[in-house]
Coordinates of C-alpha atoms in Angstrom, one line a residue:
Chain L
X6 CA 64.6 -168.4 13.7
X7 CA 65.8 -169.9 10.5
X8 CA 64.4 -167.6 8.7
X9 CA 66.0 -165.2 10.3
X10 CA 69.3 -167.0 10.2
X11 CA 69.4 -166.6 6.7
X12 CA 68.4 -163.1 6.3
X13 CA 71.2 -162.6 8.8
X14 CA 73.6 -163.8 6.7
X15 CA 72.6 -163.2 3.3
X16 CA 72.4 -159.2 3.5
X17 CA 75.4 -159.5 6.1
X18 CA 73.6 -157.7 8.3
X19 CA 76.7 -158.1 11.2
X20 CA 78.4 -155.9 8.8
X21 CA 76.7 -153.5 8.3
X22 CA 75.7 -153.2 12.1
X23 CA 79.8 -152.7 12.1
X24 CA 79.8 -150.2 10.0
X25 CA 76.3 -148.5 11.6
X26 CA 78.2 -148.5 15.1
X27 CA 81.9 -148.0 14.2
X28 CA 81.8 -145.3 11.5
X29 CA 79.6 -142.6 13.3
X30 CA 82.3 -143.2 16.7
X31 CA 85.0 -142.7 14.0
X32 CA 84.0 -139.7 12.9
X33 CA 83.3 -138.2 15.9
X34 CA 86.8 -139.3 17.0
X35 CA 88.8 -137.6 14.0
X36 CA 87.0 -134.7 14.0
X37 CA 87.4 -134.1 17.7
X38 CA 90.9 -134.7 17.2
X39 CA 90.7 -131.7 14.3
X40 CA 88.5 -129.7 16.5
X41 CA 91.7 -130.0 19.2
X42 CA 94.4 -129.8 16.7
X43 CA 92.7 -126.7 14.9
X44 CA 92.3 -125.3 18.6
X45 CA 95.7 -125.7 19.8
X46 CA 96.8 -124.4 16.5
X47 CA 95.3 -121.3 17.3
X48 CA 96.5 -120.5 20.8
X49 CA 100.1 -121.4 19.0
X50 CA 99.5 -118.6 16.7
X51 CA 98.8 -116.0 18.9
X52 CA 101.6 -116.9 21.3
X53 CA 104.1 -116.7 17.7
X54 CA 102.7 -113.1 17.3
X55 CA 103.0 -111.6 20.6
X56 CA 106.7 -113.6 20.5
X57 CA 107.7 -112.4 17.4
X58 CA 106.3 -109.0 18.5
X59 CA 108.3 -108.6 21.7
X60 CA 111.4 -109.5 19.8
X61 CA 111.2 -107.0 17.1
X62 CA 110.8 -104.7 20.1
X63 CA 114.4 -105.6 21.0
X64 CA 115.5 -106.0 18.0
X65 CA 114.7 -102.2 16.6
X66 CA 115.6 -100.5 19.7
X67 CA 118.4 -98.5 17.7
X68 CA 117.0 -99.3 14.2
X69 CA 114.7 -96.1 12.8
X70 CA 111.1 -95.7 12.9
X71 CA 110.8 -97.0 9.4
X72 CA 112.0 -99.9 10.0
X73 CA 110.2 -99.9 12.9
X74 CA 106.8 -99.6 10.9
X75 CA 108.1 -102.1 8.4
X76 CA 108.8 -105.5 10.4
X77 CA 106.0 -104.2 12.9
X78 CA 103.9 -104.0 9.2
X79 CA 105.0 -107.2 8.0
X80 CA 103.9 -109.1 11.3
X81 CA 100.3 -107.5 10.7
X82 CA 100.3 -108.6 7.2
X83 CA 101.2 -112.4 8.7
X84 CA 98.9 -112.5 11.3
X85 CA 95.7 -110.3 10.8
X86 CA 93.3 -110.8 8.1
X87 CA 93.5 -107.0 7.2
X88 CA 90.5 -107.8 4.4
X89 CA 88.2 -108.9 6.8
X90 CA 88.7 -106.2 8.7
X91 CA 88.4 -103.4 6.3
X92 CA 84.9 -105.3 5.0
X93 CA 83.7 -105.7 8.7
X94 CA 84.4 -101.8 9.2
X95 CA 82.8 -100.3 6.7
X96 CA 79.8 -102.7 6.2
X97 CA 77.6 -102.7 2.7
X98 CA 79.6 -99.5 1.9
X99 CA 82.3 -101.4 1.2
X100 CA 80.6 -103.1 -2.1
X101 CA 80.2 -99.8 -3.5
X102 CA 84.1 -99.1 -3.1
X103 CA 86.2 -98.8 -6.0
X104 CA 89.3 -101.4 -5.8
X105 CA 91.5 -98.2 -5.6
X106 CA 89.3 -97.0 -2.7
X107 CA 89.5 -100.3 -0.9
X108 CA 93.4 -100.5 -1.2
X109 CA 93.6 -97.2 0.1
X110 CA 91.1 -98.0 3.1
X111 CA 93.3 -101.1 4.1
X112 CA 96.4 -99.2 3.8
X113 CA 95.0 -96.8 6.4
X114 CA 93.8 -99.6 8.4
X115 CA 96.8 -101.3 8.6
X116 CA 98.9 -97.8 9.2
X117 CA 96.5 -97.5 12.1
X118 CA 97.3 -100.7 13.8
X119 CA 100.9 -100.0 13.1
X120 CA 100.8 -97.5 15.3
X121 CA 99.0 -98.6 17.4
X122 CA 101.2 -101.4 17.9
X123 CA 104.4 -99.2 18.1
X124 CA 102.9 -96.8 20.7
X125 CA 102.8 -100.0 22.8
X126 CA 104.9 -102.4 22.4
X127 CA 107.9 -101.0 24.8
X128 CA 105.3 -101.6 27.6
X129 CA 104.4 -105.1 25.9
X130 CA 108.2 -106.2 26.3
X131 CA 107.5 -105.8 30.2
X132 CA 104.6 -107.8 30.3
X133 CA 103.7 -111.4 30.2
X134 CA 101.1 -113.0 27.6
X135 CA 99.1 -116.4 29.5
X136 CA 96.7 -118.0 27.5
X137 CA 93.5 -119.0 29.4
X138 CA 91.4 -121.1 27.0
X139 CA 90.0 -121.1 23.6
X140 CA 86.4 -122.3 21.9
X141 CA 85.7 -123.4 18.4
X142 CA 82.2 -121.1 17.7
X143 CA 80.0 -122.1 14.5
X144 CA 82.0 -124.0 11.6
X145 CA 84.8 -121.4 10.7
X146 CA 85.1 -119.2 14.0
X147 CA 87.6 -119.6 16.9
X148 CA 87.9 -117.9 20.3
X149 CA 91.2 -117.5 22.3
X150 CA 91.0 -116.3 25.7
X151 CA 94.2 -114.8 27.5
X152 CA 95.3 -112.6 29.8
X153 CA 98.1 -109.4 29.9
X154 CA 99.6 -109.4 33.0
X155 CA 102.3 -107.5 34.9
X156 CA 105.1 -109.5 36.9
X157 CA 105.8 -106.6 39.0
X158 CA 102.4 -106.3 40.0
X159 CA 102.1 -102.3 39.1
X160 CA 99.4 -102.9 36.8
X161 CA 96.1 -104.4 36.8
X162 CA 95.7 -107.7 34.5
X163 CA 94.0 -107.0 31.5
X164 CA 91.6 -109.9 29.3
X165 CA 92.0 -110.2 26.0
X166 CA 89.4 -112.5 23.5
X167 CA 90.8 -113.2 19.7
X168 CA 88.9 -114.3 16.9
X169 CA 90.1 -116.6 14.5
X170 CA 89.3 -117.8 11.3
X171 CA 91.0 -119.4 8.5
X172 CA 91.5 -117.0 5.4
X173 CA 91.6 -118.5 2.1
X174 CA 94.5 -120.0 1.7
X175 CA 93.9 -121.8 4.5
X176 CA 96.2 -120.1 7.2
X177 CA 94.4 -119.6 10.8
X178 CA 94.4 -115.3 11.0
X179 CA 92.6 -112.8 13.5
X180 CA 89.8 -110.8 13.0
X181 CA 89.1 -109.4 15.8
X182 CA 90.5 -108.4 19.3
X183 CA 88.2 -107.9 22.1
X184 CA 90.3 -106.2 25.1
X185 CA 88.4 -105.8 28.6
X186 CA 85.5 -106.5 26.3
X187 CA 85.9 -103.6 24.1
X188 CA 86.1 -104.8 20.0
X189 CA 88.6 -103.2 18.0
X190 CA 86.3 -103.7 14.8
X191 CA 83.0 -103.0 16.5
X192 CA 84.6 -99.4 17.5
X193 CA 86.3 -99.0 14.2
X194 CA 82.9 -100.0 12.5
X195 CA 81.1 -97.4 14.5
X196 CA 83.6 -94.6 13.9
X197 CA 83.8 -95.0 9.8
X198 CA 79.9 -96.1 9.5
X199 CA 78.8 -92.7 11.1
X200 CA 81.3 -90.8 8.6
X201 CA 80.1 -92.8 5.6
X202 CA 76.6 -92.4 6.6
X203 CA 77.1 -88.7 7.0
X204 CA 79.0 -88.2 3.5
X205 CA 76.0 -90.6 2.0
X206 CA 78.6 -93.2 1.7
X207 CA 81.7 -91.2 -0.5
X208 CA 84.9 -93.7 0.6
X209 CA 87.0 -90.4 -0.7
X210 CA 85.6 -88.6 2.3
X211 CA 86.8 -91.1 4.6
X212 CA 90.3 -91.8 3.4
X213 CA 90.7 -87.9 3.7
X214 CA 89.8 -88.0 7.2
X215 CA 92.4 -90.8 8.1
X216 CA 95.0 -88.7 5.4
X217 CA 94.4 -85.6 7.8
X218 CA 95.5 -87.5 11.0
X219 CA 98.8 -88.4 9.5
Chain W
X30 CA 65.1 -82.1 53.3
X31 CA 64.8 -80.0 50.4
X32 CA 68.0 -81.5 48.9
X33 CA 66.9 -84.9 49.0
X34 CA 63.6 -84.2 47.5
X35 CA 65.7 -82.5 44.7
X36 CA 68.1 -85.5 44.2
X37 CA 64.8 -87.9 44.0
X38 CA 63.1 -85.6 41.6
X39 CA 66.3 -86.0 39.5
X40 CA 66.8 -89.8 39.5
X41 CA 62.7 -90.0 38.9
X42 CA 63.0 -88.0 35.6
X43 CA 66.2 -89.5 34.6
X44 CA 64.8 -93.2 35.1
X45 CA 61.2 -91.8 33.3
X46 CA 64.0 -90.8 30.2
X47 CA 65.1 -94.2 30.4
X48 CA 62.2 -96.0 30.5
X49 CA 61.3 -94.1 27.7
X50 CA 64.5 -94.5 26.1
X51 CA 65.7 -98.2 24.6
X52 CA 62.4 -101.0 24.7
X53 CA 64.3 -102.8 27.4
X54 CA 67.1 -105.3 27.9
X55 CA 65.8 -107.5 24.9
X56 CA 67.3 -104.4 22.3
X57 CA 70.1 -104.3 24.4
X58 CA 73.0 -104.4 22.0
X59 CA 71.6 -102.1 20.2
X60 CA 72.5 -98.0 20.9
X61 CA 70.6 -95.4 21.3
X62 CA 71.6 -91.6 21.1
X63 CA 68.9 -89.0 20.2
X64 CA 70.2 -86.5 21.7
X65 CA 73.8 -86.6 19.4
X66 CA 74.2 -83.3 18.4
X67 CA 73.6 -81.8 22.1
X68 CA 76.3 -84.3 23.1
X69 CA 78.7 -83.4 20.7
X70 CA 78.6 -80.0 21.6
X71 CA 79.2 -80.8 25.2
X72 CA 81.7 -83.2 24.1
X73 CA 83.5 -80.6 22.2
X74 CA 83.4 -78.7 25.9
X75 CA 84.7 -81.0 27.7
X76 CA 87.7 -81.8 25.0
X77 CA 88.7 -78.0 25.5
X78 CA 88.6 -78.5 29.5
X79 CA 89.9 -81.5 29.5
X80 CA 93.0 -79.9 27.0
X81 CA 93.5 -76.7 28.8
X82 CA 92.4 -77.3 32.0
X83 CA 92.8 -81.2 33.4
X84 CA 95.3 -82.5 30.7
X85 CA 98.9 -79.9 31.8
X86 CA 97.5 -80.7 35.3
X87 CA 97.6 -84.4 34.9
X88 CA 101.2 -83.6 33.3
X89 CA 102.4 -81.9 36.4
X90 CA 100.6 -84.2 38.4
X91 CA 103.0 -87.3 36.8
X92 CA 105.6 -84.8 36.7
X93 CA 106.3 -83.9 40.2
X94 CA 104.2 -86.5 42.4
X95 CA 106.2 -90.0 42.4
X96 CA 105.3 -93.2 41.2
X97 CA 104.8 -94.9 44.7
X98 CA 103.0 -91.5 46.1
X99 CA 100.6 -92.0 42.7
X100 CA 100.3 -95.2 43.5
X101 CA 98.8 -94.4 47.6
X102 CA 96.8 -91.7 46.1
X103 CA 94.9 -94.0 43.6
X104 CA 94.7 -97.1 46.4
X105 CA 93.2 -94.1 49.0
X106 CA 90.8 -93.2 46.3
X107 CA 89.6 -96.7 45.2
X108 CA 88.9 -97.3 49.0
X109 CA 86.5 -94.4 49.1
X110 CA 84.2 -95.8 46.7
X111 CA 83.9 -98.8 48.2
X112 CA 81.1 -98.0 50.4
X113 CA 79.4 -97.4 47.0
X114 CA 80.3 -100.8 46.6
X115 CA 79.2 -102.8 49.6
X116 CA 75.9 -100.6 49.3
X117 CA 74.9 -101.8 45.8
X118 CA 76.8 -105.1 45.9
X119 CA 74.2 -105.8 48.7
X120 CA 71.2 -104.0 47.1
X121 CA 72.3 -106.8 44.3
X122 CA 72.3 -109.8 46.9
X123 CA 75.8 -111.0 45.5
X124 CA 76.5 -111.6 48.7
X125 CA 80.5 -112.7 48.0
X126 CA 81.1 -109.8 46.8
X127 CA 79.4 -107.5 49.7
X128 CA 81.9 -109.9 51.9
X129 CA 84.7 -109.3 50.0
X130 CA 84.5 -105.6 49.3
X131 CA 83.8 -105.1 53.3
X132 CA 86.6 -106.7 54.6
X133 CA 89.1 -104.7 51.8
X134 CA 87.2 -101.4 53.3
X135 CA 87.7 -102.8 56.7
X136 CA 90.9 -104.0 56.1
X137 CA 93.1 -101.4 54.0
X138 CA 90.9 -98.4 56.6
X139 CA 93.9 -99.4 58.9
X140 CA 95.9 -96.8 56.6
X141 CA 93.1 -94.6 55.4
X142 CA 93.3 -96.9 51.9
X143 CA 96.4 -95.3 51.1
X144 CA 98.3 -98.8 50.7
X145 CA 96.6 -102.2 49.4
X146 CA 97.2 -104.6 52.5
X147 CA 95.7 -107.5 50.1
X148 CA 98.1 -106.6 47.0
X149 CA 95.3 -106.3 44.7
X150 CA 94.5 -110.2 44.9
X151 CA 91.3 -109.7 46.1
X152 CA 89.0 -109.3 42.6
X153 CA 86.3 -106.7 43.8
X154 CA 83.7 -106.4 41.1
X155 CA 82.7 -102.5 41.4
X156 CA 79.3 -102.1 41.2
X157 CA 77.0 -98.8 41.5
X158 CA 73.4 -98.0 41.7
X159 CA 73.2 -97.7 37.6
X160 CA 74.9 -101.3 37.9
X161 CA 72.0 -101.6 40.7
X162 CA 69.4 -100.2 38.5
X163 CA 70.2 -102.6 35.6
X164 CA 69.7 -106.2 37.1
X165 CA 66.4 -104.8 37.7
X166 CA 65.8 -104.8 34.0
X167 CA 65.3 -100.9 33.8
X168 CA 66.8 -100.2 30.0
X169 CA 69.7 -98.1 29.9
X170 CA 68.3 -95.3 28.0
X171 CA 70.1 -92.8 25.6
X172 CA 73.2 -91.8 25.4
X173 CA 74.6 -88.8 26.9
X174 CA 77.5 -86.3 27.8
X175 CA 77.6 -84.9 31.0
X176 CA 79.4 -81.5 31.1
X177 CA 82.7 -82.2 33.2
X178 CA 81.3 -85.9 34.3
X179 CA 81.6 -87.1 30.2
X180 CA 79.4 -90.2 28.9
X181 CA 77.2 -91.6 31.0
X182 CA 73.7 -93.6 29.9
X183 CA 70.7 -92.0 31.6
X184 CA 70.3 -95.0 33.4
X185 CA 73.6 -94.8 34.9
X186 CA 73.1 -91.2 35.3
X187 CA 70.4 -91.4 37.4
X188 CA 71.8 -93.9 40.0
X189 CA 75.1 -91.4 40.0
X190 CA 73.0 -88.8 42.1
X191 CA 71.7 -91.6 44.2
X192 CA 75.0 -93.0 45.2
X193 CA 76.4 -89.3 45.7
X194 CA 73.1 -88.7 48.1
X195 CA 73.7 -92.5 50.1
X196 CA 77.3 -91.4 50.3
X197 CA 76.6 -87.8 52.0
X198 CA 74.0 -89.3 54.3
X199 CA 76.4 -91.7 55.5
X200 CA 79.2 -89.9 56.2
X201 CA 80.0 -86.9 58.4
X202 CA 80.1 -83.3 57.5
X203 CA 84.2 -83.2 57.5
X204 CA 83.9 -86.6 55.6
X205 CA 81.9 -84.8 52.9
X206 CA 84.3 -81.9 52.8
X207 CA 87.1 -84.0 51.9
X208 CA 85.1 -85.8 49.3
X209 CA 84.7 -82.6 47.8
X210 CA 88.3 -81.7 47.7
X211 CA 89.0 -85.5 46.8
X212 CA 86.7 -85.5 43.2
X213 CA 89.4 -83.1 41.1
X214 CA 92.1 -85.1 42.4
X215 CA 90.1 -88.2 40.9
X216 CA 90.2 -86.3 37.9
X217 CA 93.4 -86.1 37.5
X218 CA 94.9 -89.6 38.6
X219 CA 92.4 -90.7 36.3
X220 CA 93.6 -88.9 33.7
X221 CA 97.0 -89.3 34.2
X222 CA 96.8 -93.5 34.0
X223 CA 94.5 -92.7 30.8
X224 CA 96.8 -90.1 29.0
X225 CA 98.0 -91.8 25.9
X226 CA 94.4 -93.5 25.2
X227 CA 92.7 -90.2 25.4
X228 CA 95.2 -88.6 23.3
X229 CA 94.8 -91.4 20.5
X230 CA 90.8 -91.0 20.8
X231 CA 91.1 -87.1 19.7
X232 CA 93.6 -88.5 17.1
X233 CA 90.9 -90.4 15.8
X234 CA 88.6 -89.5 12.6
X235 CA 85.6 -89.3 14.9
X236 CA 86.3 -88.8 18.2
X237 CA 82.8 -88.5 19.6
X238 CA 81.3 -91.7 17.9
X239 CA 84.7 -93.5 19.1
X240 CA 84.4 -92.2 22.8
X241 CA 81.0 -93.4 22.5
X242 CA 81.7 -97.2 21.4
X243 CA 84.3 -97.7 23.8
X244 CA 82.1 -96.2 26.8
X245 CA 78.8 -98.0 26.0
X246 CA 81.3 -101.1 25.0
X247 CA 82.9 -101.0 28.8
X248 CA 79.7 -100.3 30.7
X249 CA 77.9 -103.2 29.1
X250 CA 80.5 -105.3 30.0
X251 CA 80.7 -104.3 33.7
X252 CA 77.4 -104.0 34.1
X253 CA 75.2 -107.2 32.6
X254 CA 75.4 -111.0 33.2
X255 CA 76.2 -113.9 31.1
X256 CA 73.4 -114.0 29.0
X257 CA 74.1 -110.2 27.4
X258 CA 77.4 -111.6 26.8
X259 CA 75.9 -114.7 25.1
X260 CA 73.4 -113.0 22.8
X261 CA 76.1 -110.2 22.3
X262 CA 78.6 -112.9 21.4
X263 CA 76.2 -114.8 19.1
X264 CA 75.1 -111.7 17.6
X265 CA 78.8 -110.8 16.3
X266 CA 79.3 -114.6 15.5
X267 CA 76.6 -114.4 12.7
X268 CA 78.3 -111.5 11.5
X269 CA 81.4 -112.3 11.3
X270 CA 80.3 -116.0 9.8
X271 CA 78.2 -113.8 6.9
X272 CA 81.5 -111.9 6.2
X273 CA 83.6 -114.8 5.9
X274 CA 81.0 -116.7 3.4

């Protein structure tokens, strides 16, 4: 008992049981507060977006469509991580890109979402964004859940999933959007793989293709 | 007698195709289309039907019917396929949603389904025999493109001509008629609340390969349970992580 008295008290073993306890709870605290914080940062974002969105709908009611394109082109730039996308589109043919090539491809990405974007965003400014929930998934990846619905009831609600991650500057941006379970990048990907694959992977092929639509 | 044995001999090759077709629900997520250049070229049919033929009637459809008529017309023909519902909802034993889907049949029949007495609040899951076909772990099979019908997996296919035969062996002669006249009205409503989507998918680079995602995308979704979704999510998760590295 003495002996173990003075062991007690000669390694100062009460503080390290202190620090064997305390530290592991601290942790978990913090980063379950950053697990939160990182969460709710998210579902902030995407509410900004579809914000923003609906009042550059207003906004360029009786401006003309390039300037239309522009702010909707600017918000796109802001919020999705057009890089990602353009790598998770075209797979390991993207390596063998020139930087030209891959300019070009997320140019025509980003024209694509434009429009996209323009062709609905007077029915957007009717409808009303709720978000559900979201989910941190792995160590960089972030699911928002929400919903699309229609105040007047003459639509059906539609579910929409984001994925978030941070880019590298640090700033939370989406790279994906899964609506009624459909991903825009697994669809895109499927489309531009099957052209690359065909034209044994010639970018210059591709960017024609999306040239020709214009 | 003759037709029925027809309509099994169908749905026992189409389900042999599938069997023989993707290794099962373990590859799920993964697609399979060996028949791709047949389906183009029936995809390339049905584009010019669909553009000539289904697309100005869809127009004049929107044109001249009014919104609230539409409206009846779509709510009459989601009622009709109920029974398909109930049927496979039971065959399923999800037994809330058998409940639920027979007391909307029972309930909006007071007008023939031509208005929704619940509003829509009611969330009926539809569910068919391919739907039927697929908790029973038969693999979806290839892709394919049904002249005038579109995509469908062979799976899916299959359990089309069984719900078509429960359908006319349930209801009356004059019943059956109607659902004749009723399928290119179908047609068109659906095509008129899917107009500028279908028009951006022939936009596209690729519109087959495009169709094709979003359809097998959709179906899955409707179609398997929480553990598809899980893998399916996972799957995309690892992906995306590898990208981001």
């Amino acid at each position: 008992m003495k002996n173990l008295r003075s062991f007690y008290n000669k390694f100062k073993i009460k503080d390290l049981l202190y620090f064997v306890l305390i530290l592991p709870i601290s942790i978990t605290l913090i980063s379950n507060g950053a697990c939160a914080d990182k969460l709710e940062k998210s579902n902030t974002i995407i509410q900004e977006m579809i914000s923003k969105a609906k009042v550059n709908a207003i906004e360029t009611l009786k401006s003309d469509q390039n300037e239309k394109s522009l702010r909707i082109s600017l918000l796109i730039k802001e919020y999705i991580n057009l890089n990602f996308m353009a790598k998770a589109t075209t797979g390991s043919f993207w390596k063998k890109a020139t930087f030209l090539q891959r300019q070009r491809y997320k140019n025509a990405l980003l024209q694509e979402i434009v429009k996209t974007v323009e062709d609905h965003l007077n029915t957007l400014s009717t409808l009303n964004y709720i978000s559900t929930d979201s989910e941190l998934r792995g160590k960089k990846l972030i699911y928002v859940r929400g919903r699309i619905e229609d105040p007047n009831n003459n639509k059906p609600p539609v579910n929409l999933l984001w994925k978030l991650a941070s880019n590298n500057e640090g700033n939370l941006q989406i790279l994906d959007l899964e609506i009624e379970g459909i991903s825009l990048v697994s669809s895109h990907k499927a489309e531009t793989m099957t052209i690359l694959r065909k034209n044994k992977g010639d970018f210059e092929v591709l960017l024609d293709k999306y040239n020709k639509k214009k | 007698m003759m037709k029925n044995f027809k309509y099994i001999l169908i749905t026992l090759f189409l389900v042999s195709l599938s069997l023989g077709g993707c290794s099962g629900s373990k590859n799920v997520t993964k697609e399979s289309d060996p028949f791709e250049n047949l389906n183009r070229h029936v995809f390339g049919f049905n584009k010019y039907v669909d553009q000539k033929l289904v697309n100005p009637l869809s127009k004049a459809y929107v044109r001249n019917i009014p919104n609230g008529a539409r409206k009846s017309i779509s709510n009459h023909l989601d009622w009709m396929e109920l029974p398909v519902t109930i049927a496979n909802s039971t065959f399923q034993f999800d037994l809330e949603n058998t409940i639920l889907a027979s007391a909307k049949f029972m309930l909006n029949g007071l007008t023939l389904g031509f208005y929704d007495l619940d509003n829509g609040e009611t969330e009926i899951l539809k569910k068919d025999f391919g739907s039927t076909l697929a908790k029973l772990n038969v693999p979806e099979g290839p892709f394919l493109v049904v002249p005038f019908l579109g995509p469908k997996m062979t799976r899916d296919f299959s359990g089309y001509f069984v719900d078509r035969q429960n359908m006319t062996n349930v209801s009356s002669t004059t019943v059956n008629d109607i659902n004749l006249f009723e399928i290119p009205i179908n047609v068109i409503d659906t095509r008129s609340k899917l107009s500028n989507a279908i028009d951006k998918l022939y936009n596209s680079p690729d519109p087959y390969t495009k169709m094709k995602s979003y359809y097998i995308q959709n179906r899955r979704k409707n179609v398997y349970n929480e553990k598809y979704h899980n893998i399916k999510n996972k799957n995309k998760d690892e992906e995306f992580e590898k990208l981001l590295q």
